[in-house]
CSV table of C-alpha atoms in Angstrom, one decimal:
chain,number,residue,atom,x,y,z
A,81,MET,CA,34.2,88.6,81.2
A,82,ARG,CA,35.7,90.2,83.9
A,83,ARG,CA,35.6,87.2,85.4
A,84,TYR,CA,37.8,85.1,83.1
A,85,LEU,CA,40.5,88.8,82.9
A,86,PHE,CA,40.1,88.5,87.2
A,87,PHE,CA,41.7,84.8,87.2
A,88,PHE,CA,44.0,85.4,84.3
A,89,GLY,CA,45.2,88.8,86.3
A,90,LEU,CA,45.4,86.3,89.5
A,91,ILE,CA,47.7,83.6,86.9
A,92,LEU,CA,49.9,86.5,85.8
A,93,PHE,CA,50.4,87.6,89.9
A,94,THR,CA,51.3,84.6,90.9
A,95,ILE,CA,54.0,83.7,87.5
A,96,PHE,CA,55.7,86.6,88.7
A,97,THR,CA,55.4,86.4,92.2
A,98,TRP,CA,57.1,83.0,91.7
A,99,THR,CA,59.9,84.3,89.0
A,100,ASP,CA,60.5,86.4,91.6
A,101,CYS,CA,61.0,84.1,94.5
A,102,SER,CA,63.4,82.3,92.3
A,103,ASN,CA,64.9,85.5,92.0
A,104,SER,CA,65.7,85.9,95.7
A,105,TYR,CA,68.8,82.9,95.1
A,106,SER,CA,70.6,85.4,92.9
A,107,ASP,CA,70.0,88.4,94.8
A,108,GLY,CA,71.3,86.5,97.7
A,109,LYS,CA,74.2,85.1,95.3
A,110,TYR,CA,74.8,88.8,94.5
A,111,LEU,CA,75.3,89.2,98.2
A,112,TYR,CA,77.2,86.3,99.2
A,113,GLU,CA,80.0,88.0,96.6
A,114,ILE,CA,80.1,91.0,97.8
A,115,HIS,CA,80.2,90.4,101.4
A,116,CYS,CA,80.8,87.0,102.1
A,117,GLN,CA,83.4,85.4,99.1
A,118,SER,CA,86.6,87.0,99.8
A,119,CYS,CA,86.7,85.0,103.1
A,120,HIS,CA,84.6,81.9,102.9
A,121,MET,CA,85.8,81.3,99.3
A,122,PRO,CA,83.4,81.3,96.2
A,123,ASP,CA,82.5,77.9,96.9
A,124,GLY,CA,82.0,78.1,100.0
A,125,ILE,CA,85.5,76.0,101.4
A,126,GLY,CA,86.5,79.0,103.4
A,127,LEU,CA,90.6,79.0,104.0
A,128,LYS,CA,92.5,75.9,106.1
A,129,GLY,CA,92.7,76.6,109.8
A,130,LEU,CA,91.8,80.4,109.8
A,131,ILE,CA,88.0,80.3,107.8
A,132,PRO,CA,86.0,78.2,108.1
A,133,PRO,CA,83.2,77.0,106.1
A,134,LEU,CA,80.1,76.6,105.1
A,135,ALA,CA,79.7,74.7,102.5
A,136,GLY,CA,78.7,71.6,105.1
A,137,SER,CA,79.4,73.6,108.0
A,138,ASP,CA,77.5,71.7,111.1
A,139,TYR,CA,77.6,74.6,112.6
A,140,LEU,CA,74.7,76.7,110.7
A,141,LYS,CA,72.3,73.8,111.4
A,142,LYS,CA,72.9,73.9,114.9
A,143,ASN,CA,73.1,77.5,115.5
A,144,TYR,CA,70.6,78.1,112.5
A,145,ASP,CA,68.8,81.1,115.1
A,146,LYS,CA,71.8,83.0,115.6
A,147,LEU,CA,72.7,83.0,111.7
A,148,PRO,CA,71.3,87.2,111.7
A,149,CYS,CA,73.3,87.7,114.8
A,150,VAL,CA,76.8,86.4,112.9
A,151,ILE,CA,76.1,88.3,109.9
A,152,LEU,CA,75.0,91.2,111.1
A,153,LEU,CA,77.3,91.7,114.0
A,154,GLY,CA,80.2,89.7,113.7
A,155,ILE,CA,81.3,86.7,115.6
A,156,GLU,CA,84.5,86.5,117.8
A,157,GLY,CA,86.5,83.8,120.3
A,158,GLU,CA,86.1,80.0,119.5
A,159,ILE,CA,83.7,78.6,117.3
A,160,VAL,CA,83.4,74.7,115.9
A,161,VAL,CA,83.0,73.6,112.7
A,162,ASN,CA,82.9,70.2,111.4
A,163,GLY,CA,84.6,69.2,114.2
A,164,LYS,CA,87.6,71.4,113.8
A,165,THR,CA,88.5,74.6,116.3
A,166,TYR,CA,88.3,78.5,114.4
A,167,ASN,CA,89.8,80.8,116.2
A,168,GLN,CA,90.3,84.0,114.4
A,169,PRO,CA,87.2,87.1,115.0
A,170,MET,CA,84.5,87.8,111.8
A,171,ALA,CA,83.8,91.3,111.5
A,172,GLY,CA,79.5,92.3,111.5
A,173,ILE,CA,78.5,93.7,108.6
A,174,PRO,CA,75.9,96.3,109.7
A,175,GLU,CA,75.3,98.2,106.7
A,176,LEU,CA,72.7,94.6,105.9
A,177,GLU,CA,68.7,95.2,105.7
A,178,THR,CA,67.1,92.5,107.4
A,179,MET,CA,65.6,91.4,104.3
A,180,ASP,CA,69.2,91.5,102.9
A,181,ILE,CA,70.1,88.9,105.9
A,182,ALA,CA,67.0,86.7,105.1
A,183,LEU,CA,68.5,86.4,102.0
A,184,LEU,CA,72.4,85.7,102.9
A,185,ILE,CA,70.9,82.8,104.6
A,186,ASN,CA,68.5,81.4,102.4
A,187,TYR,CA,71.2,81.5,99.9
A,188,ILE,CA,74.0,80.0,102.1
A,189,ASN,CA,71.4,77.6,102.9
A,190,HIS,CA,71.2,76.2,99.6
A,191,GLN,CA,74.0,76.2,98.0
A,192,TRP,CA,77.4,73.8,97.7
A,193,GLY,CA,74.5,70.9,98.5
A,194,ASN,CA,73.8,72.2,101.6
A,195,ASP,CA,70.1,72.0,102.9
A,196,GLY,CA,68.8,74.2,105.5
A,197,LYS,CA,65.6,75.6,106.3
A,198,TYR,CA,64.1,78.3,104.5
A,199,THR,CA,63.9,81.8,106.9
A,200,ASP,CA,61.8,84.8,105.6
A,201,PHE,CA,62.4,88.5,106.8
A,202,ARG,CA,60.0,87.9,110.4
A,203,GLU,CA,61.5,85.5,111.7
A,204,VAL,CA,64.5,86.9,111.1
A,205,GLU,CA,63.3,90.2,112.6
A,206,ALA,CA,63.0,88.0,115.4
A,207,ASN,CA,66.1,86.7,115.9
A,208,LEU,CA,67.7,89.7,115.3
A,209,GLN,CA,66.1,90.9,119.3
A,210,LYS,CA,67.9,88.3,120.7
A,211,CYS,CA,71.8,89.2,119.8
A,212,GLU,CA,74.4,89.7,122.8
B,49,MET,CA,96.6,75.3,44.2
B,50,ARG,CA,94.4,74.0,47.4
B,51,THR,CA,97.0,71.8,48.5
B,52,ILE,CA,99.6,75.1,48.1
B,53,LEU,CA,97.9,76.7,50.0
B,54,PHE,CA,96.7,73.7,52.1
B,55,PHE,CA,100.7,72.8,52.7
B,56,SER,CA,101.0,76.4,54.6
B,57,LEU,CA,98.6,76.2,56.5
B,58,THR,CA,100.1,73.3,58.2
B,59,LEU,CA,102.9,74.6,58.2
B,60,LEU,CA,102.2,77.8,60.2
B,61,ILE,CA,100.8,75.5,62.1
B,62,LEU,CA,102.9,73.1,63.1
B,63,SER,CA,106.3,76.1,63.1
B,64,ASN,CA,104.1,78.0,65.2
B,65,CYS,CA,103.3,75.2,67.3
B,66,THR,CA,107.7,74.2,67.5
B,67,GLU,CA,107.8,77.7,68.9
B,68,LYS,CA,109.5,77.0,72.0
B,69,LYS,CA,108.8,78.3,75.6
B,70,THR,CA,110.2,81.5,77.3
B,71,LEU,CA,110.6,83.2,80.7
B,72,LYS,CA,112.1,86.1,79.8
B,73,ILE,CA,113.4,88.4,82.6
B,74,LEU,CA,111.1,91.3,82.7
B,75,ASN,CA,112.5,93.6,85.2
B,76,ARG,CA,114.2,97.2,83.2
B,77,GLY,CA,117.4,96.1,81.6
B,78,GLU,CA,120.5,98.0,79.4
B,79,GLU,CA,123.1,97.1,77.5
B,80,VAL,CA,126.5,97.6,79.0
B,81,ASN,CA,129.9,96.7,77.5
B,82,GLY,CA,127.2,94.9,74.6
B,83,LYS,CA,125.8,92.7,77.6
B,84,MET,CA,122.6,93.4,79.0
B,85,VAL,CA,122.0,94.1,82.5
B,86,TYR,CA,118.7,94.2,84.2
B,87,GLU,CA,117.7,95.6,87.8
B,88,LYS,CA,117.3,93.1,90.9
B,89,ILE,CA,115.5,92.6,94.1
B,90,ARG,CA,118.1,94.5,96.3
B,91,ASP,CA,119.5,92.8,99.4
B,92,PHE,CA,117.1,92.4,101.9
B,93,SER,CA,116.6,91.1,106.2
B,94,PHE,CA,113.0,90.4,107.2
B,95,THR,CA,112.5,88.1,110.3
B,96,ASN,CA,109.9,85.3,109.5
B,97,GLN,CA,107.0,83.5,112.1
B,98,ASP,CA,109.9,81.3,113.8
B,99,SER,CA,111.9,84.4,114.3
B,100,ILE,CA,114.5,83.2,111.9
B,101,GLU,CA,115.9,86.0,109.2
B,102,VAL,CA,115.3,85.7,106.0
B,103,THR,CA,117.6,87.3,104.1
B,104,ASN,CA,118.3,87.1,100.0
B,105,LYS,CA,120.6,84.3,100.8
B,106,THR,CA,117.4,82.9,102.5
B,107,PHE,CA,116.4,81.6,98.5
B,108,GLY,CA,120.5,81.7,97.5
B,109,GLY,CA,120.1,78.7,94.7
B,110,LYS,CA,116.6,78.5,94.9
B,111,ILE,CA,113.3,80.1,92.8
B,112,TYR,CA,111.0,81.9,95.1
B,113,VAL,CA,107.5,83.2,95.2
B,114,SER,CA,106.5,86.9,96.7
B,115,ASN,CA,103.3,88.0,97.5
B,116,ASN,CA,102.7,90.7,99.8
B,117,PHE,CA,99.8,90.4,102.7
B,118,PHE,CA,98.5,91.2,105.9
B,119,THR,CA,96.7,89.0,108.6
B,120,THR,CA,93.9,90.9,109.9
B,121,CYS,CA,93.1,92.3,105.6
B,122,PRO,CA,89.0,91.7,104.3
B,123,SER,CA,89.3,92.0,101.3
B,124,ILE,CA,91.7,90.3,98.6
B,125,CYS,CA,94.2,88.4,101.1
B,126,PRO,CA,92.4,85.3,102.3
B,127,THR,CA,91.8,84.4,98.5
B,128,THR,CA,95.6,85.1,97.8
B,129,SER,CA,96.9,83.2,101.0
B,130,LEU,CA,94.5,80.3,99.0
B,131,HIS,CA,95.6,80.2,96.3
B,132,MET,CA,99.3,80.7,97.6
B,133,GLY,CA,98.2,77.3,99.3
B,134,ARG,CA,97.7,75.5,96.3
B,135,ILE,CA,101.8,77.1,95.9
B,136,TYR,CA,102.7,75.4,99.2
B,137,ASP,CA,100.6,72.4,98.7
B,138,ARG,CA,102.5,71.7,95.6
B,139,PHE,CA,106.3,72.3,95.4
B,140,LEU,CA,106.4,71.0,99.5
B,141,ASN,CA,109.0,69.0,98.5
B,142,ASP,CA,111.0,70.8,96.1
B,143,ASP,CA,113.5,71.9,98.3
B,144,ARG,CA,114.8,74.1,94.8
B,145,VAL,CA,111.6,76.4,95.6
B,146,GLY,CA,111.1,79.0,98.5
B,147,MET,CA,108.4,81.5,99.1
B,148,ILE,CA,107.8,85.0,100.9
B,149,SER,CA,104.1,87.4,102.1
B,150,HIS,CA,105.8,90.3,103.4
B,151,SER,CA,103.2,91.5,105.8
B,152,ILE,CA,102.8,95.2,105.5
B,153,ASP,CA,101.0,95.9,108.8
B,154,VAL,CA,104.4,95.6,110.6
B,155,ARG,CA,102.7,96.5,114.1
B,156,THR,CA,99.9,94.7,113.9
B,157,ASP,CA,101.7,91.6,112.4
B,158,SER,CA,104.2,90.6,115.0
B,159,VAL,CA,106.2,87.6,115.1
B,160,PRO,CA,103.5,85.8,117.4
B,161,VAL,CA,101.1,86.9,115.0
B,162,LEU,CA,102.3,85.5,112.5
B,163,LYS,CA,102.8,82.4,114.0
B,164,THR,CA,99.7,81.9,115.6
B,165,TYR,CA,98.5,83.0,111.2
B,166,ALA,CA,101.1,80.1,109.0
B,167,ASN,CA,99.4,77.6,111.7
B,168,GLY,CA,96.1,78.6,110.5
B,169,LEU,CA,97.0,78.3,107.4
B,170,GLU,CA,99.0,74.9,108.6
B,171,ILE,CA,101.5,75.9,106.6
B,172,GLU,CA,104.8,75.8,107.7
B,173,ALA,CA,108.8,78.4,107.4
B,174,PRO,CA,111.6,77.5,105.8
B,175,LYS,CA,109.1,76.6,102.7
B,176,TRP,CA,106.7,79.4,103.2
B,177,ASN,CA,108.4,82.5,104.9
B,178,LEU,CA,105.9,84.9,106.9
B,179,VAL,CA,108.0,88.0,107.5
B,180,THR,CA,107.6,91.8,109.2
B,181,GLY,CA,109.8,94.2,109.3
B,182,ASN,CA,111.2,97.5,109.1
B,183,GLU,CA,108.4,98.8,108.2
B,184,GLU,CA,109.9,101.1,104.9
B,185,GLU,CA,111.7,98.3,104.1
B,186,ILE,CA,108.2,96.4,103.7
B,187,LEU,CA,107.2,99.2,101.6
B,188,ALA,CA,110.1,100.1,99.4
B,189,ILE,CA,110.5,97.0,98.9
B,190,ALA,CA,107.4,95.7,97.2
B,191,TYR,CA,108.6,98.2,94.5
B,192,ASP,CA,111.0,95.8,93.0
B,193,TYR,CA,108.6,93.2,93.2
B,194,PHE,CA,106.8,95.5,90.7
B,195,SER,CA,104.1,95.0,93.7
B,196,ASN,CA,101.6,98.5,95.3
B,197,ALA,CA,102.0,98.1,98.9
B,198,LEU,CA,101.2,102.2,100.0
B,199,LYS,CA,99.8,103.4,103.8
B,200,ASP,CA,96.0,104.1,103.4
B,201,GLU,CA,93.2,105.1,105.5
B,202,THR,CA,89.7,104.9,102.7
B,203,ALA,CA,91.2,101.0,102.4
B,204,PRO,CA,89.8,98.0,103.1
B,205,GLY,CA,91.7,97.2,106.8
B,206,GLY,CA,93.8,100.4,106.2
B,207,PHE,CA,96.6,99.6,103.5
B,208,ASP,CA,96.3,99.5,99.6
B,209,HIS,CA,98.2,96.0,98.4
B,210,ASP,CA,97.4,94.3,94.9
B,211,ASP,CA,96.6,90.7,94.7
B,212,LEU,CA,100.8,90.3,93.0
B,213,PHE,CA,101.9,86.5,93.0
B,214,VAL,CA,105.8,87.3,91.0
B,215,LEU,CA,108.1,84.8,90.2
B,216,ILE,CA,111.9,85.6,91.1
B,217,ASP,CA,114.7,83.5,89.2
B,218,LYS,CA,118.2,82.6,90.8
B,219,ASN,CA,119.8,85.4,90.1
B,220,ARG,CA,117.2,88.1,91.2
B,221,HIS,CA,115.3,88.4,88.3
B,222,ILE,CA,110.9,88.4,88.0
B,223,ARG,CA,110.5,86.2,85.4
B,224,SER,CA,106.6,86.4,86.3
B,225,ILE,CA,104.2,87.1,87.7
B,226,ALA,CA,100.4,87.1,88.6
B,227,HIS,CA,97.5,87.5,89.6
B,228,GLY,CA,97.0,85.7,93.2
B,229,THR,CA,92.9,86.3,93.7
B,230,ASP,CA,92.6,84.4,89.8
B,231,PRO,CA,92.4,81.0,90.0
B,232,LYS,CA,93.3,80.4,86.5
B,233,ASP,CA,96.2,82.7,86.5
B,234,VAL,CA,97.3,81.2,89.8
B,235,ASN,CA,97.5,77.9,87.5
B,236,ARG,CA,99.8,79.8,84.9
B,237,PHE,CA,102.5,80.6,87.2
B,238,MET,CA,102.5,77.2,88.2
B,239,LYS,CA,103.3,76.2,85.2
B,240,ASP,CA,105.9,78.9,84.8
B,241,MET,CA,107.3,78.0,87.9
B,242,GLU,CA,108.0,74.6,86.8
B,243,PHE,CA,108.8,75.3,82.9
B,244,LEU,CA,111.9,78.0,85.0
B,245,LEU,CA,112.7,74.4,87.0
B,246,LYS,CA,113.6,73.0,83.8
B,247,SER,CA,115.1,75.4,82.6
B,248,GLU,CA,117.2,77.2,85.5
B,249,TYR,CA,118.1,73.7,86.5
B,250,SER,CA,119.4,72.7,83.3
B,251,GLU,CA,121.3,75.9,82.3
B,252,THR,CA,123.7,75.2,85.3
B,253,LYS,CA,125.5,71.0,84.3
């Protein structure tokens, strides 16, 4: 009997952690809406030649390791996204926790048709060590 | 009995449908010698991204859209600029329509800064004027456009302002207002613009 209870508990646990996993997008979405959407727009298209897109951005793939630093500390100077040059400083969002950054990156990497890598707390923390 | 009810209902619906759309003058007005006189946009003179003076005359015989922004505004401005951009694209080839965006951060937004922003937005004067000028005048004229523009250290970017788009007719009267961060409201606003164009330019014939 005990063993059954144990397995039952295990199954419940897995279901809960799973639903928790799928919730991570809605957390990321929430963070995106309060911190990023005003500039990168709800559908991730950015603003003409002023603010680069996140939807379909090749920058996300090419600079995957840099994303935590971009989000935390901002980015300045010329950058090229999908062949187009942008040069307007983006302020960082220093109050974000490591976990928030991971949630944000997973969100933008899997929205608007984007199909990027999944990241996690440990990887984000490691990449944050490399910020300039 | 039922048929009567049915007919009156259809009549009601039909009469509703045929009710004519109007765009009222939204300014405060009073009757003077049997005629309504409304407040209107005051005289102004600002400078656009090409260093060219923009005055009421710039919009003489035109209808125009006005809003406030500043180039370093992190909160609502990218969204309002996006939707002003939609208006720009839609009316680009219609010379009866003008646009003006007042920078309320005149210290930062010099003419070259406005020019860079205009290039980034991929827009040009004289269709869409990004203007700077005397700080007091810029903050004061916001009042005429029913808008708020105040210095506020606590607001993001140092200025407190709203997202209003305001439609002005040929007689400097306000005819429609929209929230420039709300895409649907901006759609409605553009319909109002087309309606105003139709009515303003047939009146004169």
